[in-house]
XYZ file of C-alpha atoms in Angstrom:
334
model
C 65.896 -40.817 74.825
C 67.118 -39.167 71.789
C 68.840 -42.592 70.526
C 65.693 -44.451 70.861
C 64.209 -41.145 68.971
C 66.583 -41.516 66.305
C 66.141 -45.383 66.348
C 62.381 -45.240 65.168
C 63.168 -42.013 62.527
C 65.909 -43.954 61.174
C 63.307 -47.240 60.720
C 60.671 -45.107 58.667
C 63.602 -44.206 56.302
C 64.633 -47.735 55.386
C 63.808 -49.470 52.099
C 59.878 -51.008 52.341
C 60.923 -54.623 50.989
C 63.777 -54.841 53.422
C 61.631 -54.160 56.106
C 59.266 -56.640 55.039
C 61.406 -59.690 54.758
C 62.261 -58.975 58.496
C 58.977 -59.067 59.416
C 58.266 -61.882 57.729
C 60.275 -63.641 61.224
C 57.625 -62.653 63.386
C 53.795 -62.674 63.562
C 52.827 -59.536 62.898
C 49.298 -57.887 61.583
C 48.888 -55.996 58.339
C 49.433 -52.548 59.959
C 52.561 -53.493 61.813
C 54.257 -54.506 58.566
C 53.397 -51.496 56.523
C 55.850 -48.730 57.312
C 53.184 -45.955 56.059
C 50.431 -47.571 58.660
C 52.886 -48.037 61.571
C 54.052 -44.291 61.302
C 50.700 -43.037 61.326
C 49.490 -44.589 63.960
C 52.724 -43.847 66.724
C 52.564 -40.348 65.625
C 48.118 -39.965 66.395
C 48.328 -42.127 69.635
C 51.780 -40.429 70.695
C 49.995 -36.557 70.150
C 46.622 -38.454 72.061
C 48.636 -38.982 75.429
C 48.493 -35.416 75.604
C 45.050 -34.771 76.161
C 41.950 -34.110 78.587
C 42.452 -37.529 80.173
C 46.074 -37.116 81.148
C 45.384 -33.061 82.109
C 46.938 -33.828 85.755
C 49.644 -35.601 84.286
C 50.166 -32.494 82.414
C 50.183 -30.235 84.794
C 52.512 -32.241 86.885
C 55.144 -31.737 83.914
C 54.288 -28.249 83.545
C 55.182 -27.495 87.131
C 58.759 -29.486 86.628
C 59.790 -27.844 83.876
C 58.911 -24.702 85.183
C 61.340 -24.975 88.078
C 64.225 -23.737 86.150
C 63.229 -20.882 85.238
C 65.996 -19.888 82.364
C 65.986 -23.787 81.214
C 62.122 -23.476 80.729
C 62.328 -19.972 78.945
C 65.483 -21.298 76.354
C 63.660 -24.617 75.515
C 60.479 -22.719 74.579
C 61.979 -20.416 72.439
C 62.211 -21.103 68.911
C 65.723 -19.098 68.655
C 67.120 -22.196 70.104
C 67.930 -25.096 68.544
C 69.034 -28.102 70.036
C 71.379 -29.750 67.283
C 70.856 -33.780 67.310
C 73.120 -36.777 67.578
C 73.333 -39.648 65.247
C 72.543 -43.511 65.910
C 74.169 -46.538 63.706
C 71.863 -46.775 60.813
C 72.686 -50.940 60.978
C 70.111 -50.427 64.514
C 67.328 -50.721 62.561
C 65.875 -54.360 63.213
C 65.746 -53.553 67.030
C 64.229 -50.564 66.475
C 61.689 -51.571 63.971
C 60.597 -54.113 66.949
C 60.601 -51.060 68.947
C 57.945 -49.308 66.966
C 55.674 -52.374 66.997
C 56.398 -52.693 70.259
C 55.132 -49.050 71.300
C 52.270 -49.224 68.840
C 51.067 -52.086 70.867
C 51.023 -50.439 74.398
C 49.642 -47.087 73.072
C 46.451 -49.058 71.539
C 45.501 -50.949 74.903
C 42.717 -50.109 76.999
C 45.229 -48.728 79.648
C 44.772 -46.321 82.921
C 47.010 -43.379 81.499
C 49.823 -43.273 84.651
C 50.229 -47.510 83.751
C 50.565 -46.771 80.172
C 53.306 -44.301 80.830
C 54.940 -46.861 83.625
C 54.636 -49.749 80.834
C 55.989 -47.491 77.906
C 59.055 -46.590 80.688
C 59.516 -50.283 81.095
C 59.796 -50.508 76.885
C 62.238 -48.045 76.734
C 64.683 -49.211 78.905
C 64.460 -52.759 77.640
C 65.174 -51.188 74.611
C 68.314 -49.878 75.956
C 69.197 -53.297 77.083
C 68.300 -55.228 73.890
C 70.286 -52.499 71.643
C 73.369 -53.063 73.931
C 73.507 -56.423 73.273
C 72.707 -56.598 69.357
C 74.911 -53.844 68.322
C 77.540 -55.941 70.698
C 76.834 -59.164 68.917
C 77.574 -57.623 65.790
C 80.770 -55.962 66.370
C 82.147 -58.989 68.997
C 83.853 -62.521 68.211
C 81.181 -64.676 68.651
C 81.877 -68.537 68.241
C 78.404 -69.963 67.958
C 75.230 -68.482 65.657
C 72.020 -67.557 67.851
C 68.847 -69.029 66.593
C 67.057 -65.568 67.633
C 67.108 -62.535 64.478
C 69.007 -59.941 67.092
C 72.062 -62.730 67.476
C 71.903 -63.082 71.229
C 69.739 -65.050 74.167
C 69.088 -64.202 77.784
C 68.319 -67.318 79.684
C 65.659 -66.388 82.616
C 64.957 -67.750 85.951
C 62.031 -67.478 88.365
C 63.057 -64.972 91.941
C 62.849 -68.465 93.443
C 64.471 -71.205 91.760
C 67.255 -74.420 92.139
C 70.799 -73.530 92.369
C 71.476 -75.422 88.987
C 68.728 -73.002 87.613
C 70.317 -69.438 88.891
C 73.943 -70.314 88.335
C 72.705 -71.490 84.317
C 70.825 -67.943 84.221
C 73.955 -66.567 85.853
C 76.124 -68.317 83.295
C 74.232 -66.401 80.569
C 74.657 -62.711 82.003
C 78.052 -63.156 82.147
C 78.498 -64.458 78.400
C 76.681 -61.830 77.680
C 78.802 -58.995 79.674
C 81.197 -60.482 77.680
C 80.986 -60.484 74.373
C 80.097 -56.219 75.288
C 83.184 -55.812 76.980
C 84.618 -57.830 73.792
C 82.829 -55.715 71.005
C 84.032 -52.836 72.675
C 87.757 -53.555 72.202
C 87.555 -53.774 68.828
C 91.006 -53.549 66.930
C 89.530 -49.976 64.980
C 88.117 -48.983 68.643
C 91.557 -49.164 70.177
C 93.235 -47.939 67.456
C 91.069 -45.038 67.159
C 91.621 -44.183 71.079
C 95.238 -44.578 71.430
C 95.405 -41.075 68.697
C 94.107 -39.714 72.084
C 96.566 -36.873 72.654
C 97.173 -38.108 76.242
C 97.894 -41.323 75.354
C 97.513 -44.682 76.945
C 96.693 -43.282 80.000
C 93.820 -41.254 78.303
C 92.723 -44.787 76.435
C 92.340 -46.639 79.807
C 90.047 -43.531 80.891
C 88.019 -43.704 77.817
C 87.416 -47.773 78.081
C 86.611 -47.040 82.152
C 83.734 -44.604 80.873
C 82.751 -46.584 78.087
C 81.753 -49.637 80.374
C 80.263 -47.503 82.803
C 78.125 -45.731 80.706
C 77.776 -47.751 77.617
C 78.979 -50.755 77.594
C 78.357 -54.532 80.456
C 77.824 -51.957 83.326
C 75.557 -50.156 81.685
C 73.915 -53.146 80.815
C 73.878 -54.802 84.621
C 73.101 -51.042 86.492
C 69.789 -50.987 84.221
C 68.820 -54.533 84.635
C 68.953 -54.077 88.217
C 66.927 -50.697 88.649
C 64.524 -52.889 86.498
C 64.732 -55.807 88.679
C 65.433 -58.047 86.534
C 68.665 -58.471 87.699
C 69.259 -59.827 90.901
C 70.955 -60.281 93.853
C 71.554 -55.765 93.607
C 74.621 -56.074 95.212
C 77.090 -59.085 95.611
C 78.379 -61.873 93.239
C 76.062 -64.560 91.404
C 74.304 -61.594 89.273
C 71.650 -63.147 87.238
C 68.593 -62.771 85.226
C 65.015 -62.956 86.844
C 61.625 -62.699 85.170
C 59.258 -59.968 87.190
C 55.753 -59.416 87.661
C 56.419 -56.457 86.043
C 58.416 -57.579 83.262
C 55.983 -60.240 82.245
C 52.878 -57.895 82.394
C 55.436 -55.753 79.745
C 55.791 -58.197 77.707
C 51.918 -59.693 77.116
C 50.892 -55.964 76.314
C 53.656 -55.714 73.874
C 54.046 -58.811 72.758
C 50.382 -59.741 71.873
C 47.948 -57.182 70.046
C 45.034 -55.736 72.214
C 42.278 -58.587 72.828
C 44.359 -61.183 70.885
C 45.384 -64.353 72.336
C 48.186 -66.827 71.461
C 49.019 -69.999 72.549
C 51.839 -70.578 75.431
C 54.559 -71.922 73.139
C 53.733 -68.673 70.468
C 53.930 -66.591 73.917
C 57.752 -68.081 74.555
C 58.382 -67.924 70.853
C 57.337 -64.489 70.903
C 59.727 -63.628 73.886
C 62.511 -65.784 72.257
C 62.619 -63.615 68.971
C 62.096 -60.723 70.320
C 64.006 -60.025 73.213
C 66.130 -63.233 73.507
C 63.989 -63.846 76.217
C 64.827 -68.329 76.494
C 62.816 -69.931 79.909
C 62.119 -73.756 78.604
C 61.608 -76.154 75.450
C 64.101 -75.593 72.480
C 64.728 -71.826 73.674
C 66.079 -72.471 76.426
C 67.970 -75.677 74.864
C 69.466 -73.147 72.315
C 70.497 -70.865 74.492
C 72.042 -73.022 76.511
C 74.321 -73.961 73.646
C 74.887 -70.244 72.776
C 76.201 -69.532 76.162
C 79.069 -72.248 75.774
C 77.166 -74.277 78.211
C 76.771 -78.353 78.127
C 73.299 -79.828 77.427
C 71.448 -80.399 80.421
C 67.592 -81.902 80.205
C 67.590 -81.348 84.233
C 66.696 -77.952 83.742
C 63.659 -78.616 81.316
C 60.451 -78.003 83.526
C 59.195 -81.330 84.037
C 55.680 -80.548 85.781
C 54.163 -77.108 85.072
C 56.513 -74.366 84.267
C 57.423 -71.240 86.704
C 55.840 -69.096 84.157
C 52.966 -70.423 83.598
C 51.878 -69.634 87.409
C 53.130 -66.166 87.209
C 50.920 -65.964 84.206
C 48.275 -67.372 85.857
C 48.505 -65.084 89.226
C 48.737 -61.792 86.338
C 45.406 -62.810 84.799
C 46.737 -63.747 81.335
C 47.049 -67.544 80.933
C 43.726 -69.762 80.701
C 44.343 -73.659 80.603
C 42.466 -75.135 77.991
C 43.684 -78.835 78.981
C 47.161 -80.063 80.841
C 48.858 -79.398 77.296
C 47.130 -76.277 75.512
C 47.092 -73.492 77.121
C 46.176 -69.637 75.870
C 47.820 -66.390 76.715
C 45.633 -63.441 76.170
C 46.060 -59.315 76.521
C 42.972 -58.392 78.170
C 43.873 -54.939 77.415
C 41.827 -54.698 73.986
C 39.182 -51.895 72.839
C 35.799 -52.236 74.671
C 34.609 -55.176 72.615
C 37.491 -56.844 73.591
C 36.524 -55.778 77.389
């Protein structure tokens, strides 16, 4: 929590026009790009979740933290300070995302428990997207990604051909890869091995470092998401969730707006390095070291589209235009 803190602090210190030419890769509305705008806005509808509406909530919390007695009683006085870690300033980019991201939920019409479950969901794709830039630009990577973060996740449906999970597959454990890669850096090593204990100390440190920050990290998460599958067992791979998808049309398209199903994928490509069909998948295919194959282009209507369908978000405007939509907009939106 306190990295994904720092993460949005460190965005509303960065220089306006650098900020602006990297929004300039994704669709975004006046008050997204504006760093001023964005700020104001996460910091009113942050302080609103704590309000008459959510008093239950509250309480709930209340009652937790008053458990522990002596924890409660410390954290509430101001004698204490808790003194704050740091986060690589280079993080930026994925956490400017972030912000949008989290401006997005917080301004839909939303029951107050769902918006808390959805901005839960944000944060710990956050987590997941993080690991895997900040990877990608400390690890060897032989081929360029077409996305702005440098990597691609290649998705398949919880029910799909074996071709189809062992591609997805294929791209989890490129992926795990280049982590375990970036982490084993020539400075990294070098700076563990002045470990006083030695090379038996520096095989400790790289056990906890993939454990808790590093591919496992990245796999343990995915799967307490779900969107990692089978939870135990070989043949690990990426799946796309009811959940998930309803995450990403909040965030990914503005209260009440709607975009068409190619912007939707677009959308999930450049953000999250989300690839399911068309050139996305096609590129990430090629990132992932794996040969062209047009056998698994959807040739009849895509997985996603149904799952769209089922969630209440996609409308079919003929067999090739169709509309995805965030219902979730103010009450003239409703």
């Amino acid at each position: 929590g306190e990295i994904l803190y720092l993460q949005l602090c460190n965005v509303f210190r960065m220089n306006e026009e650098l900020v602006q030419s990297w929004a300039d890769r994704f669709e975004l509305k006046d008050d997204e790009r504006d760093l001023k705008k964005l700020h104001s806005q996460l910091t009113s509808e942050f302080m609103s979740l704590k309000g008459n509406y959510n008093s239950s909530l509250d309480q709930l919390v209340d009652f937790l933290e008053g458990l522990d007695s002596k924890t409660h009683e410390k954290t509430n006085d101001e004698k204490y300070w808790l003194e704050g870690g740091w986060c690589p300033e280079e993080s930026w980019p994925e956490g400017y995302l972030f912000a949008v991201e989290l401006k997005r939920i917080l301004t839909a019409t939303l029951d107050p428990v769902e918006r808390i479950d959805l901005l839960m969901t944000g944060c710990a794709m956050q987590v997941l997207r993080t690991i895997c830039a900040q990877s990608v630009r400390h690890g060897a990577i032989e081929i360029v990604s077409e996305t702005p973060l440098g990597y691609e996740w290649i998705f398949s449906a919880s029910t799909s051909s074996p071709q189809q999970r062992q591609t997805s597959q294929r791209s989890l454990q490129y992926i795990q890869g280049i982590i375990q890669k970036a982490l084993r850096k020539d400075e990294l090593q070098a700076n563990a091995s002045k470990h006083p204990r030695g090379t038996y100390k520096v095989k400790a440190l790289y056990q906890e470092a993939d454990n808790k920050y590093g591919f496992k990290l990245l796999v343990s998460l995915g799967k307490k998401l779900g969107i990692i599958v089978p939870n135990t067992g070989p043949g690990a791979r990426f799946i796309m969730t009811d959940k998930l998808l309803r995450y990403l049309v909040i965030s990914l398209v503005s209260p009440g707006d709607r975009i068409t199903y190619q912007d939707f994928l677009q959308r999930m490509y450049l953000h999250y390095g989300i690839a399911i069909e068309g050139v996305q998948l096609a590129n990430a295919m090629r990132w992932s070291g794996l040969p062209d194959n047009n056998a698994m282009q959807e040739t009849k209507r895509a997985w996603l589209t149904g799952m769209l369908s089922a969630g209440g978000f996609l409308t079919e405007l003929s067999d090739a235009w169709s509309v995805v939509r965030n219902p979730f907009g103010g009450s003239q939106d409703i």
